[in-house]
């Protein structure tokens, strides 16, 4: 009989090919080229510095990003480009309007119903991020995603990006409050009015509800899972994913990923071992459809009806509003679930 604990996969200590919120891996986004003439015309955009942050039209503009680096410019940027879906979703939700953006077709941008009028699409399925299209949009600031290992998703792989405009990095691997708070801070610093200001208070109410539900059911073990392929389930790493970081900070008892480093997305579990995941409540994340096989159906939490599959859109948009959906749903299911349903982990 398979062991009740999760066996560490060979790739548990490194990034898997599945990245958060349905994104392709970093390398899949980065093919494409930029002509030398276009680069030469766009190299005078300024460089990053390590001075203290602050934002002002009269004294220039500066912003410290999630890598701890500060971009400082003589004036506030006006033409912003989103290099990845994740930063685009977070910032579009706050009210920041780009001149160019990526939509990799994974459902992330679709989830926030973005208005593309006047916005240049800089991603294609065959070429990835198209640097020539990015350069032609004439951005004066680029927003890139910070990977769990601290590198930039696009700019760290394509040195040409930094010659087009300075780059600010936002991480989707922080707790929820950090992600949405940084997006708000950047949006305000660029002179845009926040469109989701009221959503923050609703999020705080949802966080309080979830905390009370966890406190009332402290022994409940929760596993966040998704489908890697038809024979493999991924158990999400609490050290990496935003929602899991926040839930764990509120006291939720999460299924661990043995040996999972801060840059490991998940632990792969073969189909025959899925019933032995030591969870009383399963949350199905970032993928469709649910498994439809006898092994999955005899998984204790599934058999007990203690399974929740949120709408995909609630995972994809890094906003106060969509995070509120997740936390309220978690509160409802944690409150109603029964602890001890799942198998016990081996000592």
mmCIF file of C-alpha atoms in Angstrom:
data_model
loop_
_atom_site.group_PDB
_atom_site.id
_atom_site.type_symbol
_atom_site.label_atom_id
_atom_site.label_comp_id
_atom_site.label_asym_id
_atom_site.label_seq_id
_atom_site.Cartn_x
_atom_site.Cartn_y
_atom_site.Cartn_z
ATOM 1 C CA UNK A 1 0.000 0.000 0.000
ATOM 2 C CA UNK A 2 1.382 3.441 -0.803
ATOM 3 C CA UNK A 3 2.757 5.429 2.078
ATOM 4 C CA UNK A 4 0.372 7.967 3.596
ATOM 5 C CA UNK A 5 3.003 10.682 3.414
ATOM 6 C CA UNK A 6 3.832 12.436 0.183
ATOM 7 C CA UNK A 7 6.978 11.102 -1.384
ATOM 8 C CA UNK A 8 9.255 13.883 -2.558
ATOM 9 C CA UNK A 9 9.465 13.854 -6.354
ATOM 10 C CA UNK A 10 12.740 14.130 -8.174
ATOM 11 C CA UNK A 11 11.926 17.733 -9.097
ATOM 12 C CA UNK A 12 10.592 18.889 -5.719
ATOM 13 C CA UNK A 13 13.505 21.235 -5.094
ATOM 14 C CA UNK A 14 13.303 23.035 -8.439
ATOM 15 C CA UNK A 15 10.665 24.766 -10.497
ATOM 16 C CA UNK A 16 8.335 22.446 -12.328
ATOM 17 C CA UNK A 17 7.069 23.072 -15.839
ATOM 18 C CA UNK A 18 3.739 24.244 -14.416
ATOM 19 C CA UNK A 19 3.796 27.800 -13.138
ATOM 20 C CA UNK A 20 1.224 29.629 -11.015
ATOM 21 C CA UNK A 21 -2.184 30.541 -12.363
ATOM 22 C CA UNK A 22 -1.887 28.498 -15.511
ATOM 23 C CA UNK A 23 1.051 30.378 -16.954
ATOM 24 C CA UNK A 24 3.578 28.726 -19.239
ATOM 25 C CA UNK A 25 7.069 28.572 -17.853
ATOM 26 C CA UNK A 26 9.324 31.572 -18.179
ATOM 27 C CA UNK A 27 11.243 30.248 -21.153
ATOM 28 C CA UNK A 28 8.024 29.681 -23.064
ATOM 29 C CA UNK A 29 7.329 33.406 -23.065
ATOM 30 C CA UNK A 30 10.629 34.701 -24.237
ATOM 31 C CA UNK A 31 11.336 33.875 -27.845
ATOM 32 C CA UNK A 32 11.429 36.713 -30.342
ATOM 33 C CA UNK A 33 13.960 39.326 -31.387
ATOM 34 C CA UNK A 34 14.590 43.032 -31.643
ATOM 35 C CA UNK A 35 16.366 44.790 -34.473
ATOM 36 C CA UNK A 36 19.583 46.641 -33.733
ATOM 37 C CA UNK A 37 18.225 49.907 -35.058
ATOM 38 C CA UNK A 38 15.214 49.754 -32.792
ATOM 39 C CA UNK A 39 17.448 49.051 -29.806
ATOM 40 C CA UNK A 40 19.804 51.901 -30.576
ATOM 41 C CA UNK A 41 16.869 54.280 -30.729
ATOM 42 C CA UNK A 42 15.627 53.220 -27.323
ATOM 43 C CA UNK A 43 18.700 52.958 -25.100
ATOM 44 C CA UNK A 44 18.428 56.383 -23.464
ATOM 45 C CA UNK A 45 15.666 55.454 -21.034
ATOM 46 C CA UNK A 46 17.650 55.523 -17.823
ATOM 47 C CA UNK A 47 18.936 52.812 -15.520
ATOM 48 C CA UNK A 48 18.003 51.367 -12.160
ATOM 49 C CA UNK A 49 19.516 52.784 -8.990
ATOM 50 C CA UNK A 50 19.427 51.891 -5.313
ATOM 51 C CA UNK A 51 18.292 55.229 -3.876
ATOM 52 C CA UNK A 52 15.371 55.597 -1.452
ATOM 53 C CA UNK A 53 11.817 55.415 -2.877
ATOM 54 C CA UNK A 54 9.235 58.160 -3.383
ATOM 55 C CA UNK A 55 7.103 59.632 -6.133
ATOM 56 C CA UNK A 56 6.625 63.231 -7.239
ATOM 57 C CA UNK A 57 6.145 65.105 -10.492
ATOM 58 C CA UNK A 58 8.270 68.022 -9.289
ATOM 59 C CA UNK A 59 11.213 66.049 -7.886
ATOM 60 C CA UNK A 60 11.166 63.112 -10.287
ATOM 61 C CA UNK A 61 9.802 59.619 -9.801
ATOM 62 C CA UNK A 62 11.104 56.578 -7.978
ATOM 63 C CA UNK A 63 9.711 53.210 -6.965
ATOM 64 C CA UNK A 64 11.166 50.329 -4.958
ATOM 65 C CA UNK A 65 10.018 47.010 -6.383
ATOM 66 C CA UNK A 66 9.615 43.530 -4.924
ATOM 67 C CA UNK A 67 13.298 42.752 -5.454
ATOM 68 C CA UNK A 68 14.216 45.665 -3.212
ATOM 69 C CA UNK A 69 15.558 47.618 -6.197
ATOM 70 C CA UNK A 70 14.597 51.213 -6.857
ATOM 71 C CA UNK A 71 13.962 52.678 -10.283
ATOM 72 C CA UNK A 72 14.528 56.438 -10.278
ATOM 73 C CA UNK A 73 13.558 58.663 -13.203
ATOM 74 C CA UNK A 74 13.629 62.443 -13.751
ATOM 75 C CA UNK A 75 9.872 62.485 -14.381
ATOM 76 C CA UNK A 76 6.857 60.268 -13.760
ATOM 77 C CA UNK A 77 6.468 57.615 -16.501
ATOM 78 C CA UNK A 78 3.397 57.955 -18.702
ATOM 79 C CA UNK A 79 3.652 55.015 -21.067
ATOM 80 C CA UNK A 80 3.587 51.715 -19.185
ATOM 81 C CA UNK A 81 3.965 48.192 -20.585
ATOM 82 C CA UNK A 82 3.043 44.933 -18.837
ATOM 83 C CA UNK A 83 5.467 42.158 -19.778
ATOM 84 C CA UNK A 84 3.513 39.269 -18.213
ATOM 85 C CA UNK A 85 -0.082 38.248 -17.584
ATOM 86 C CA UNK A 86 0.267 38.226 -13.811
ATOM 87 C CA UNK A 87 1.460 41.802 -13.424
ATOM 88 C CA UNK A 88 -1.020 42.878 -16.082
ATOM 89 C CA UNK A 89 -3.938 41.341 -14.199
ATOM 90 C CA UNK A 90 -2.862 42.873 -10.895
ATOM 91 C CA UNK A 91 -2.343 46.365 -12.293
ATOM 92 C CA UNK A 92 -5.271 46.472 -14.707
ATOM 93 C CA UNK A 93 -7.466 45.602 -11.714
ATOM 94 C CA UNK A 94 -6.199 48.646 -9.808
ATOM 95 C CA UNK A 95 -6.951 51.032 -12.692
ATOM 96 C CA UNK A 96 -3.520 51.331 -14.325
ATOM 97 C CA UNK A 97 -3.794 51.612 -18.119
ATOM 98 C CA UNK A 98 -0.888 50.300 -20.229
ATOM 99 C CA UNK A 99 0.166 51.178 -23.763
ATOM 100 C CA UNK A 100 1.320 47.581 -24.325
ATOM 101 C CA UNK A 101 0.619 44.288 -22.579
ATOM 102 C CA UNK A 102 1.019 40.526 -22.746
ATOM 103 C CA UNK A 103 -1.840 38.077 -23.076
ATOM 104 C CA UNK A 104 -0.474 34.541 -23.373
ATOM 105 C CA UNK A 105 -3.949 33.084 -23.830
ATOM 106 C CA UNK A 106 -3.947 31.253 -20.494
ATOM 107 C CA UNK A 107 -7.126 32.974 -19.266
ATOM 108 C CA UNK A 108 -5.454 35.391 -16.870
ATOM 109 C CA UNK A 109 -6.188 38.619 -18.731
ATOM 110 C CA UNK A 110 -9.564 37.348 -19.906
ATOM 111 C CA UNK A 111 -10.535 36.877 -16.263
ATOM 112 C CA UNK A 112 -10.348 40.612 -15.547
ATOM 113 C CA UNK A 113 -12.176 41.644 -18.749
ATOM 114 C CA UNK A 114 -9.456 44.091 -19.698
ATOM 115 C CA UNK A 115 -10.160 46.925 -22.125
ATOM 116 C CA UNK A 116 -7.650 46.515 -24.954
ATOM 117 C CA UNK A 117 -8.585 49.692 -26.842
ATOM 118 C CA UNK A 118 -5.382 51.536 -27.717
ATOM 119 C CA UNK A 119 -3.211 48.811 -26.137
ATOM 120 C CA UNK A 120 -0.571 47.008 -28.216
ATOM 121 C CA UNK A 121 -0.493 43.237 -27.777
ATOM 122 C CA UNK A 122 3.121 42.178 -27.472
ATOM 123 C CA UNK A 123 2.750 38.407 -27.169
ATOM 124 C CA UNK A 124 2.221 35.743 -29.782
ATOM 125 C CA UNK A 125 1.971 31.991 -29.290
ATOM 126 C CA UNK A 126 4.756 31.242 -31.763
ATOM 127 C CA UNK A 127 7.209 34.016 -30.802
ATOM 128 C CA UNK A 128 6.432 34.763 -27.161
ATOM 129 C CA UNK A 129 7.036 38.373 -26.132
ATOM 130 C CA UNK A 130 7.592 40.298 -29.380
ATOM 131 C CA UNK A 131 10.269 42.848 -28.582
ATOM 132 C CA UNK A 132 9.838 44.768 -31.822
ATOM 133 C CA UNK A 133 6.157 45.366 -31.016
ATOM 134 C CA UNK A 134 7.149 46.372 -27.477
ATOM 135 C CA UNK A 135 9.711 48.875 -28.757
ATOM 136 C CA UNK A 136 7.244 50.349 -31.252
ATOM 137 C CA UNK A 137 4.807 51.072 -28.375
ATOM 138 C CA UNK A 138 7.459 53.460 -26.966
ATOM 139 C CA UNK A 139 7.029 52.609 -23.256
ATOM 140 C CA UNK A 140 8.962 54.591 -20.678
ATOM 141 C CA UNK A 141 8.467 51.974 -17.942
ATOM 142 C CA UNK A 142 8.174 48.173 -18.078
ATOM 143 C CA UNK A 143 6.527 46.012 -15.401
ATOM 144 C CA UNK A 144 7.815 42.447 -15.182
ATOM 145 C CA UNK A 145 7.016 39.502 -12.890
ATOM 146 C CA UNK A 146 9.516 38.461 -10.242
ATOM 147 C CA UNK A 147 10.059 34.694 -10.099
ATOM 148 C CA UNK A 148 10.354 32.780 -6.802
ATOM 149 C CA UNK A 149 14.152 32.758 -7.211
ATOM 150 C CA UNK A 150 14.226 36.566 -7.466
ATOM 151 C CA UNK A 151 14.882 36.796 -11.207
ATOM 152 C CA UNK A 152 12.630 38.639 -13.634
ATOM 153 C CA UNK A 153 10.435 36.456 -15.807
ATOM 154 C CA UNK A 154 11.186 38.261 -19.062
ATOM 155 C CA UNK A 155 13.974 40.792 -18.538
ATOM 156 C CA UNK A 156 16.356 38.344 -16.862
ATOM 157 C CA UNK A 157 16.261 36.143 -19.944
ATOM 158 C CA UNK A 158 16.232 38.886 -22.589
ATOM 159 C CA UNK A 159 18.840 41.551 -21.949
ATOM 160 C CA UNK A 160 17.381 43.644 -24.779
ATOM 161 C CA UNK A 161 14.332 44.417 -22.646
ATOM 162 C CA UNK A 162 16.321 46.644 -20.294
ATOM 163 C CA UNK A 163 17.489 48.707 -23.281
ATOM 164 C CA UNK A 164 13.909 49.638 -24.155
ATOM 165 C CA UNK A 165 12.943 51.119 -20.772
ATOM 166 C CA UNK A 166 13.626 50.695 -17.041
ATOM 167 C CA UNK A 167 12.019 47.638 -15.442
ATOM 168 C CA UNK A 168 10.041 47.369 -12.212
ATOM 169 C CA UNK A 169 9.483 43.875 -10.804
ATOM 170 C CA UNK A 170 6.317 42.710 -9.051
ATOM 171 C CA UNK A 171 6.131 39.296 -7.394
ATOM 172 C CA UNK A 172 3.045 37.065 -7.357
ATOM 173 C CA UNK A 173 4.691 34.816 -4.757
ATOM 174 C CA UNK A 174 4.131 37.066 -1.764
ATOM 175 C CA UNK A 175 1.189 36.913 0.627
ATOM 176 C CA UNK A 176 -2.009 38.392 -0.800
ATOM 177 C CA UNK A 177 -1.730 41.667 1.100
ATOM 178 C CA UNK A 178 1.768 42.260 -0.267
ATOM 179 C CA UNK A 179 0.790 41.585 -3.892
ATOM 180 C CA UNK A 180 -2.320 43.755 -3.950
ATOM 181 C CA UNK A 181 -0.711 46.399 -1.746
ATOM 182 C CA UNK A 182 2.303 46.754 -4.040
ATOM 183 C CA UNK A 183 0.020 47.000 -7.083
ATOM 184 C CA UNK A 184 -1.930 49.786 -5.364
ATOM 185 C CA UNK A 185 1.260 51.592 -4.385
ATOM 186 C CA UNK A 186 2.659 51.459 -7.913
ATOM 187 C CA UNK A 187 -0.614 52.595 -9.458
ATOM 188 C CA UNK A 188 -0.857 55.604 -7.139
ATOM 189 C CA UNK A 189 2.777 56.527 -7.712
ATOM 190 C CA UNK A 190 2.109 56.649 -11.464
ATOM 191 C CA UNK A 191 -0.724 59.132 -10.952
ATOM 192 C CA UNK A 192 -3.694 56.812 -11.531
ATOM 193 C CA UNK A 193 -6.759 56.722 -9.303
ATOM 194 C CA UNK A 194 -7.427 53.344 -7.705
ATOM 195 C CA UNK A 195 -10.556 51.689 -9.082
ATOM 196 C CA UNK A 196 -10.697 48.972 -6.404
ATOM 197 C CA UNK A 197 -10.223 51.042 -3.243
ATOM 198 C CA UNK A 198 -13.454 49.730 -1.661
ATOM 199 C CA UNK A 199 -12.468 46.129 -2.466
ATOM 200 C CA UNK A 200 -9.672 46.226 0.099
ATOM 201 C CA UNK A 201 -12.109 46.626 2.989
ATOM 202 C CA UNK A 202 -14.181 43.712 1.668
ATOM 203 C CA UNK A 203 -11.014 41.644 1.491
ATOM 204 C CA UNK A 204 -10.197 42.484 5.108
ATOM 205 C CA UNK A 205 -13.668 41.331 6.151
ATOM 206 C CA UNK A 206 -13.164 38.062 4.251
ATOM 207 C CA UNK A 207 -9.792 37.568 5.943
ATOM 208 C CA UNK A 208 -11.441 37.975 9.339
ATOM 209 C CA UNK A 209 -14.135 35.420 8.380
ATOM 210 C CA UNK A 210 -11.506 32.909 7.308
ATOM 211 C CA UNK A 211 -9.508 33.410 10.500
ATOM 212 C CA UNK A 212 -12.615 32.706 12.609
ATOM 213 C CA UNK A 213 -13.431 29.595 10.575
ATOM 214 C CA UNK A 214 -9.881 28.264 10.989
ATOM 215 C CA UNK A 215 -9.916 28.947 14.730
ATOM 216 C CA UNK A 216 -13.207 27.055 15.026
ATOM 217 C CA UNK A 217 -11.851 24.016 13.123
ATOM 218 C CA UNK A 218 -8.116 23.951 13.981
ATOM 219 C CA UNK A 219 -7.508 20.264 13.243
ATOM 220 C CA UNK A 220 -8.774 20.446 9.665
ATOM 221 C CA UNK A 221 -6.036 19.601 7.142
ATOM 222 C CA UNK A 222 -6.336 21.390 3.813
ATOM 223 C CA UNK A 223 -4.637 20.463 0.561
ATOM 224 C CA UNK A 224 -4.518 22.731 -2.492
ATOM 225 C CA UNK A 225 -4.141 20.618 -5.633
ATOM 226 C CA UNK A 226 -4.328 20.882 -9.424
ATOM 227 C CA UNK A 227 -3.982 18.630 -12.435
ATOM 228 C CA UNK A 228 -0.549 18.363 -14.029
ATOM 229 C CA UNK A 229 -1.648 15.672 -16.475
ATOM 230 C CA UNK A 230 -4.160 12.813 -16.512
ATOM 231 C CA UNK A 231 -1.903 10.666 -14.341
ATOM 232 C CA UNK A 232 -0.448 13.271 -11.993
ATOM 233 C CA UNK A 233 -1.760 15.692 -9.383
ATOM 234 C CA UNK A 234 0.272 18.633 -8.099
ATOM 235 C CA UNK A 235 0.121 19.501 -4.395
ATOM 236 C CA UNK A 236 0.722 23.238 -4.158
ATOM 237 C CA UNK A 237 3.687 24.368 -2.074
ATOM 238 C CA UNK A 238 2.683 26.595 0.892
ATOM 239 C CA UNK A 239 6.068 28.347 0.623
ATOM 240 C CA UNK A 240 5.355 29.652 -2.877
ATOM 241 C CA UNK A 241 1.686 30.396 -3.584
ATOM 242 C CA UNK A 242 0.118 33.670 -2.480
ATOM 243 C CA UNK A 243 -3.199 32.301 -1.233
ATOM 244 C CA UNK A 244 -1.491 29.499 0.682
ATOM 245 C CA UNK A 245 0.937 31.921 2.329
ATOM 246 C CA UNK A 246 -1.943 34.063 3.527
ATOM 247 C CA UNK A 247 -4.042 31.089 4.664
ATOM 248 C CA UNK A 248 -1.119 29.604 6.573
ATOM 249 C CA UNK A 249 -0.450 32.938 8.273
ATOM 250 C CA UNK A 250 -4.088 32.871 9.438
ATOM 251 C CA UNK A 251 -3.478 29.461 11.001
ATOM 252 C CA UNK A 252 -4.666 27.037 8.319
ATOM 253 C CA UNK A 253 -3.202 23.539 8.613
ATOM 254 C CA UNK A 254 -1.886 22.940 5.084
ATOM 255 C CA UNK A 255 -0.586 19.730 3.531
ATOM 256 C CA UNK A 256 3.193 20.256 3.376
ATOM 257 C CA UNK A 257 5.450 19.639 0.411
ATOM 258 C CA UNK A 258 8.374 17.696 1.931
ATOM 259 C CA UNK A 259 11.618 19.409 1.052
ATOM 260 C CA UNK A 260 9.806 22.034 -1.025
ATOM 261 C CA UNK A 261 12.035 25.054 -1.505
ATOM 262 C CA UNK A 262 10.769 28.612 -1.794
ATOM 263 C CA UNK A 263 10.951 28.364 -5.586
ATOM 264 C CA UNK A 264 9.197 24.977 -5.930
ATOM 265 C CA UNK A 265 5.673 25.371 -7.271
ATOM 266 C CA UNK A 266 4.323 21.972 -6.264
ATOM 267 C CA UNK A 267 4.959 18.337 -5.521
ATOM 268 C CA UNK A 268 3.878 15.826 -8.138
ATOM 269 C CA UNK A 269 1.781 12.917 -6.835
ATOM 270 C CA UNK A 270 1.021 9.969 -9.106
ATOM 271 C CA UNK A 271 -2.622 9.076 -9.571
ATOM 272 C CA UNK A 272 -2.464 5.893 -7.502
ATOM 273 C CA UNK A 273 -1.115 7.874 -4.517
ATOM 274 C CA UNK A 274 -3.754 10.625 -4.603
ATOM 275 C CA UNK A 275 -6.080 8.838 -2.084
ATOM 276 C CA UNK A 276 -3.226 8.919 0.438
ATOM 277 C CA UNK A 277 -2.787 12.700 0.442
ATOM 278 C CA UNK A 278 -3.310 13.546 4.146
ATOM 279 C CA UNK A 279 -6.045 16.138 3.627
ATOM 280 C CA UNK A 280 -9.571 16.453 5.017
ATOM 281 C CA UNK A 281 -10.521 19.241 2.594
ATOM 282 C CA UNK A 282 -9.227 19.558 -0.956
ATOM 283 C CA UNK A 283 -9.184 22.815 -2.923
ATOM 284 C CA UNK A 284 -8.883 22.319 -6.687
ATOM 285 C CA UNK A 285 -6.925 25.186 -8.201
ATOM 286 C CA UNK A 286 -5.910 26.811 -11.479
ATOM 287 C CA UNK A 287 -6.931 24.042 -13.854
ATOM 288 C CA UNK A 288 -9.869 22.429 -15.650
ATOM 289 C CA UNK A 289 -11.452 19.967 -15.578
ATOM 290 C CA UNK A 290 -11.673 17.984 -12.360
ATOM 291 C CA UNK A 291 -10.436 14.387 -12.653
ATOM 292 C CA UNK A 292 -13.066 11.869 -13.657
ATOM 293 C CA UNK A 293 -11.709 8.492 -12.607
ATOM 294 C CA UNK A 294 -12.272 5.930 -9.875
ATOM 295 C CA UNK A 295 -9.039 6.740 -8.033
ATOM 296 C CA UNK A 296 -9.936 10.396 -7.618
ATOM 297 C CA UNK A 297 -13.509 9.540 -6.600
ATOM 298 C CA UNK A 298 -12.350 7.270 -3.785
ATOM 299 C CA UNK A 299 -10.035 9.925 -2.361
ATOM 300 C CA UNK A 300 -11.426 10.403 1.177
ATOM 301 C CA UNK A 301 -12.050 14.146 0.966
ATOM 302 C CA UNK A 302 -13.723 13.784 -2.439
ATOM 303 C CA UNK A 303 -15.845 10.864 -1.256
ATOM 304 C CA UNK A 304 -16.933 12.911 1.789
ATOM 305 C CA UNK A 305 -17.940 15.859 -0.401
ATOM 306 C CA UNK A 306 -15.193 18.002 1.098
ATOM 307 C CA UNK A 307 -13.915 19.435 -2.184
ATOM 308 C CA UNK A 308 -14.115 22.982 -3.488
ATOM 309 C CA UNK A 309 -13.315 24.107 -7.011
ATOM 310 C CA UNK A 310 -13.384 27.916 -7.202
ATOM 311 C CA UNK A 311 -14.046 29.648 -10.496
ATOM 312 C CA UNK A 312 -10.806 29.915 -12.445
ATOM 313 C CA UNK A 313 -11.136 33.688 -12.715
ATOM 314 C CA UNK A 314 -10.817 34.025 -8.944
ATOM 315 C CA UNK A 315 -7.308 32.551 -9.135
ATOM 316 C CA UNK A 316 -6.157 34.452 -12.185
ATOM 317 C CA UNK A 317 -6.630 38.094 -11.191
ATOM 318 C CA UNK A 318 -4.326 39.270 -8.421
ATOM 319 C CA UNK A 319 -6.762 41.814 -7.037
ATOM 320 C CA UNK A 320 -8.469 42.571 -3.731
ATOM 321 C CA UNK A 321 -11.803 41.628 -5.317
ATOM 322 C CA UNK A 322 -10.795 38.214 -6.595
ATOM 323 C CA UNK A 323 -8.794 37.355 -3.503
ATOM 324 C CA UNK A 324 -11.937 38.208 -1.518
ATOM 325 C CA UNK A 325 -13.805 35.547 -3.505
ATOM 326 C CA UNK A 326 -11.176 32.975 -2.580
ATOM 327 C CA UNK A 327 -11.031 33.826 1.110
ATOM 328 C CA UNK A 328 -14.824 33.911 1.513
ATOM 329 C CA UNK A 329 -15.100 30.549 -0.237
ATOM 330 C CA UNK A 330 -12.370 29.083 1.941
ATOM 331 C CA UNK A 331 -14.121 30.361 5.059
ATOM 332 C CA UNK A 332 -17.380 28.668 4.055
ATOM 333 C CA UNK A 333 -15.737 25.320 3.303
ATOM 334 C CA UNK A 334 -13.425 25.304 6.321
ATOM 335 C CA UNK A 335 -16.384 26.030 8.576
ATOM 336 C CA UNK A 336 -18.492 23.179 7.173
ATOM 337 C CA UNK A 337 -15.785 20.525 6.722
ATOM 338 C CA UNK A 338 -15.118 17.706 9.186
ATOM 339 C CA UNK A 339 -11.581 17.073 10.420
ATOM 340 C CA UNK A 340 -10.158 13.550 10.367
ATOM 341 C CA UNK A 341 -11.731 12.498 7.062
ATOM 342 C CA UNK A 342 -8.444 12.068 5.229
ATOM 343 C CA UNK A 343 -5.702 9.514 5.919
ATOM 344 C CA UNK A 344 -3.185 10.125 8.660
ATOM 345 C CA UNK A 345 0.345 10.969 7.629
ATOM 346 C CA UNK A 346 2.937 8.388 8.552
ATOM 347 C CA UNK A 347 5.221 9.269 11.419
#
